[in-house]
Every structure is written in structure tokens, then in C-alpha cells.
Amino acid sequence: MATRIHPLLILFTVLVYVFLLGPLIIIFGASLSDTTYLTFPPQGLSFRWFQNIWDISAFRRTIVTSLQMAFLGTGIALIVGIPAAYALNRYRVTLPGWLSTLFVLPILVPEIVIGFSLLRSVTVQAGVPVWYALLIGHTLLVIPYVIRVVSASLASFDFSIEEAAISLGSPPARTFFTIVLPNIRSGVIAAFILSFITSINDVSVSLFLTGPGVSTLPIQLLAHMEQFFDPTIASVSVVLMLLTILVMIIVERTLGLAIVAK
Amino acid sequence: MTQALTIDRITAHYGTTKVLEDLSLSVAEGELVSLLGASGCGKTTTLRLVAGFLQPTAGAIRLGDKDLTRLPAHQRDIGLVFQNYALFPHLTVRENVAFGLKQRKVAGPERLKRADAMLDRVGLAHLADRLPGALSGGQKQRVALARALVIEPPLLMFDEPLSNLDAKLRIDMRVEIRQLQRANGTTALYVTHDQEEAFSISDRVAIMHQGRIMQLDTPEVLYQRPANAFVANFVGFENLIPLQVTTRNGAEITARTAEGAALTLSQDQLGPIPDAFTLATRPDGLQVTATGGAGLPATLGLRTYLGRAYQYQARAGALSLTANGPLSQPLDPGTAVTLVPNPEQCAILKPE
């Protein structure tokens, strides 16, 4: 008996997609408008608002800062988070239960609180330069994601494989790279993607930590919007989306496929 | 190259819980010794101590004349076979087997040659390029065996290697393990909870309980001459009858139960018998006979059918006994009988 899909289900599915994708299509359309105000459907077709991003130096600078924060913050978070997740899973029996909760605290605490407390401590109290404070904030923001996602991979990892490698003469540190890491790679890639997206789109933490001359793209977008309501905002949004998608594709192609080929 | 293993008075703790106490064990060159016991008896702990995954709180472990006690696990040169196979899922069967050789810096072509030769020995040469995920349980365990053997370790250790396999395959695999171990003359330590498995392949078996070795001997001795009540029970001597010698007449002795029932036993058959002892028998070693003769007067209880015999739960005074009777004459509960131990199926337990 062939399964018939109920017409209501089709309608519902279409509605969900319209709801999810509609706003994005509008933004995309608006960014191509030739008008000096945001409008949809676009009137005329122009790339001048994209050109405008490049012309406004603040956007140029903040794109660079955003990418720095996303790559470096995620990188540091992976370096810190993977060993932490490893230890939490490897020694699960001997470690107190609240310890793993502690590591995901930044997800539970409202981001705005983290932003403010970092401003108060790192920037004001310790006098850390803005760029570094921002990096600390972004790193902290994404560490919980790394730990959660990598932990999920490690939960199904059989640690006796690691013992087998050690018994065959592989020192523990080398074993981690040749045996453990290849087997949790999907988790590591997922952690990278999730962290990167979280970092590059972050507003709440960055809002507190940006300062004179150092800002991220979303913050600059907000600042720009307060003064101008032109399609630049839409085109920046499109750039932000494309940037994220581009990084995802690169990661998937390089890390993902390289490992499959191995 | 194969070497004797000596475990010298080791004690081990998990946190503050003592899991092994003053345990000594030696495995001679080329010998296969099993550690047999229920879960939690310390057999796996012993294996992990030898492997170097745990540190003893006291005592020493030696392999040949090399002291392993403080040596890191990766320098111990021990072939390990795990219960869940522990194959590297991201490496092919050949790469799995070659892994240990790679750590030993064996050159590429030589490495592959030796890995392939070992795979051939376990009959899996045709699967060399597969990933472990594509193998059956039995094949996985063969790969694990090949991986442990290819490094030509002075000591092989098995941690319940057959527990995840089905019954038929378990028997095939244990024969195969024994043949490979014999052929290589490798010293081996084998952990299992399966008595038949341990007895069938071991030179000697250590029966463990609560972190101690209760008896370490050949399967034959363990099966026929258990040294204490625990081992006796473990190998199926279900009936433990406490007795006191009343008269000695050369090799013949007469002993009585607390209720006064008398048994005549021969020291020629059973070895020296102390004044106070426990007679251990299997259900098969306790004959059900008509009342009146010499033996233990008893009343039969529940009868169960075993296929080759009937089994009876019987009461003889304060003792609960299990005896097997012939299929030719089923007896009903309440029947008064005399139970006669068959000396060939008895063991003398000295007081502990």
C-alpha cells in the first residue's frame, strides 16, 4: 500500500519553510535594491550597497575583527574544550557530577550577564586591552558548545580502544592524536561549526566588550542602523550569511572529506 | 622471548576500597593460567594491574627479570585481547594488525608483510582491507588476536575474550586461542567467569573470590580435589557434610555426623583424613538407596527431571542435600531413603 501524504501536511511543511526562509529572501532582495531606503520587492537592481560596505571603513575593519574572533576564539575553545571534554568523559566515574555542569555554565547564564561581568572584571578591573577582552569573551562564549558537542561524541567512544593502542606500544599522548581524535572528528567538526556561528553572530557579549576602534560586524551593523536605514544593513546581513555558509563549506570539504578519503 | 610472569604480593585499592589483598601468582614460560571467578572477584583488576592501567598500592609485578611495577603501560610489551574486541574503527583490518609494529618502528613493507602473514594465520587474509565495522563478532576477535600476536609479546592477556560471542563460536574460538598460544609458546593470562572455558584451555586455573586466590591448580585437581568449601561449591560439590572421626582402623576410618549417622571411608581412596573434616560430594556422588544400609538416613523432598537422572532435594537431619537418582525408579517426596556417598566422587575438606 503506497503511503499517501496528507495535503494538510504538505501545506504545513510549505508554511514552515516560508516562515524560515521568507525573511532571508526579503533581506536578500532588499540588499539588491537601487533605492536609498529598505524596500521589498527590490526596485531596480544594484550592487552598490555591497560596494558601500567596502567603502565604509568601519565595516571593513569589523569584518576582519569578527573573523579574527570567530577563528581564534573557536580555536582556543577547541584547544581548551577538547581536553576538558575528554577528561570529563574518561574519568566520569571518579569526577563529581557537578563538574561537567560547571563547564557549561556560560550557556545557562544569560549572555548579557556574562558580557557585563567580563566588562567589569576583564576590561575595567584588570585593564585588558579591548581586542583581547573581546577574544576572551568570545572564547568563553563558545567553550560550552565545544564541551557539549565533543562530549556527545566521546560518550559513545569506547575507551578500551585507547587502552588497546597503549598496550600495543603507543604512548598516551600520541594515542590521543592517532586513536581518540580521529574517532571523535565528527564531534570536533560540529563543535567548530557551532562555535564559529555562535561567535560570528554574537551581539550580547560583544556589545559590552567592544570599545574605541575595535568592534565586530553585528555591533557595527547595530550602530549603522541607528543612523541610517539604507539597504546597507541588508547587504551586510547577506554578507554575514554568506560568510558563515562559506566557512561551513570549507570546513566540510577540507576536514570532512579529507578524513573520509583517509 | 616468551617469559614467565610473577605477581608478587600485590595489593590494590579503588579509592579507599581494597579490591586485591596480598595476591601472588606466577605463570611459567609458555603456560596458560586462567583467573576464574564471579564479577567483582578481582580477576580483571589483576589483569589491569599487569597491563599497567592500574597501579598496585603494594607488591611487585615481574616479567622474566624485568620489573614492570612502575613501567608505563605502553612500555610493557604485552599483547592484550579485550572482551569488546577494541579494534580501531577508523583503521582497516590490516592497519589494525600493523598498528603495534608501527609503534615498534618496523619499516612499511616489512610491517605489511608481517601483518598479512598473521591475518593469514587467523584465516582473515581476504578481509584485510575491510573496516572493523564490516566484520562479525568472531572475525573481530580474530583480528584482535592477530593484532596482539603480531608484536610477538612475551606475555598475552585475555580479558573475557569470548563473552560477546555465541555459544558455538565460543567453543571454536577457545580452541583456536589455545592452539595459537601453544604454537607460539607464549605465556598467557586468561580472565573469564566461565568455568568450562577456563578448565578446557588452561594449564592451571586460579579460582578467585573477594580479591584473593582461593585455589590455584590444574583443572583436574580443582575439579576432583577442591581445597576448601568455596572452591568445592564453585566446581559443583553441592553437598557439604561436616563429619567427626570416631574410630580409625588402618586406612579405614569411621566418621559420624552431628546426628550420629556413621560413614566408613578409606584413606587409600581419599587421602589423609583429619579428625574433623567436611565431606564434599556432587549430586551424582550421593547414591539414593533403600533405607537400612550404612549411610545418611534422609527424607526426599522435591524431585526434578535432569534428562539423564532425577534430582532430589533431601533432608538428612539438619543438612540439606542434593542427590541424583536413576530414571528407572522415580521416588516421591516424603520417601525415606539412605544416601551413600560414592568415594570416587568425594573430596575431603580440612577445617578452615
PDB file of C-alpha atoms in Angstrom, chain A residues 160 163, chain B residues 7 10 12 14 19-20 23 34-54 80-83 157-161 163 189-193 206 208-209 211:
ATOM      1  CA  SER A 160      39.214   0.325  25.733  1.00  0.00           C
ATOM      2  CA  GLU A 163      43.952   1.062  26.128  1.00  0.00           C
TER       3      GLU A 163
ATOM      4  CA  ILE B   7      52.906 -11.299  40.575  1.00  0.00           C
ATOM      5  CA  ILE B  10      50.205  -7.136  45.253  1.00  0.00           C
ATOM      6  CA  ALA B  12      45.228  -2.780  45.070  1.00  0.00           C
ATOM      7  CA  TYR B  14      39.852   1.613  44.213  1.00  0.00           C
ATOM      8  CA  VAL B  19      39.988  -4.856  45.863  1.00  0.00           C
ATOM      9  CA  LEU B  20      43.035  -7.124  45.963  1.00  0.00           C
ATOM     10  CA  LEU B  23      47.881 -11.581  45.870  1.00  0.00           C
ATOM     11  CA  SER B  34      43.208 -18.533  33.929  1.00  0.00           C
ATOM     12  CA  LEU B  35      41.763 -16.262  36.562  1.00  0.00           C
ATOM     13  CA  LEU B  36      38.274 -17.567  37.223  1.00  0.00           C
ATOM     14  CA  GLY B  37      35.603 -16.009  39.397  1.00  0.00           C
ATOM     15  CA  ALA B  38      32.355 -14.086  39.561  1.00  0.00           C
ATOM     16  CA  SER B  39      32.325 -10.389  38.693  1.00  0.00           C
ATOM     17  CA  GLY B  40      33.922  -8.297  41.396  1.00  0.00           C
ATOM     18  CA  CYS B  41      36.313 -11.040  42.492  1.00  0.00           C
ATOM     19  CA  GLY B  42      39.342  -9.045  41.352  1.00  0.00           C
ATOM     20  CA  LYS B  43      40.295 -11.007  38.253  1.00  0.00           C
ATOM     21  CA  THR B  44      40.012  -8.093  35.846  1.00  0.00           C
ATOM     22  CA  THR B  45      41.738  -5.823  38.356  1.00  0.00           C
ATOM     23  CA  THR B  46      44.658  -8.251  38.412  1.00  0.00           C
ATOM     24  CA  LEU B  47      44.857  -8.179  34.619  1.00  0.00           C
ATOM     25  CA  ARG B  48      44.700  -4.373  34.538  1.00  0.00           C
ATOM     26  CA  LEU B  49      47.475  -4.182  37.118  1.00  0.00           C
ATOM     27  CA  VAL B  50      49.690  -6.383  34.949  1.00  0.00           C
ATOM     28  CA  ALA B  51      48.759  -4.347  31.858  1.00  0.00           C
ATOM     29  CA  GLY B  52      49.700  -1.149  33.680  1.00  0.00           C
ATOM     30  CA  PHE B  53      46.281   0.514  33.548  1.00  0.00           C
ATOM     31  CA  LEU B  54      46.139   0.421  37.347  1.00  0.00           C
ATOM     32  CA  LEU B  80      46.023  -7.732  25.116  1.00  0.00           C
ATOM     33  CA  VAL B  81      42.730  -9.130  23.848  1.00  0.00           C
ATOM     34  CA  PHE B  82      39.601  -7.369  25.113  1.00  0.00           C
ATOM     35  CA  GLN B  83      36.051  -8.533  25.632  1.00  0.00           C
ATOM     36  CA  MET B 157      46.491 -11.450  28.263  1.00  0.00           C
ATOM     37  CA  PHE B 158      42.836 -12.100  27.569  1.00  0.00           C
ATOM     38  CA  ASP B 159      40.028 -10.224  29.302  1.00  0.00           C
ATOM     39  CA  GLU B 160      36.853 -12.295  28.843  1.00  0.00           C
ATOM     40  CA  PRO B 161      37.599 -12.544  25.133  1.00  0.00           C
ATOM     41  CA  SER B 163      31.878 -13.332  26.353  1.00  0.00           C
ATOM     42  CA  LEU B 189      46.978 -14.926  31.480  1.00  0.00           C
ATOM     43  CA  TYR B 190      43.300 -15.502  30.741  1.00  0.00           C
ATOM     44  CA  VAL B 191      40.435 -13.868  32.627  1.00  0.00           C
ATOM     45  CA  THR B 192      36.981 -15.439  32.486  1.00  0.00           C
ATOM     46  CA  HIS B 193      33.891 -16.120  34.568  1.00  0.00           C
ATOM     47  CA  ALA B 206      43.215 -19.656  39.815  1.00  0.00           C
ATOM     48  CA  MET B 208      39.294 -16.054  42.839  1.00  0.00           C
ATOM     49  CA  HIS B 209      36.918 -14.690  45.434  1.00  0.00           C
ATOM     50  CA  GLY B 211      40.313 -10.254  45.883  1.00  0.00           C
TER      51      GLY B 211
END
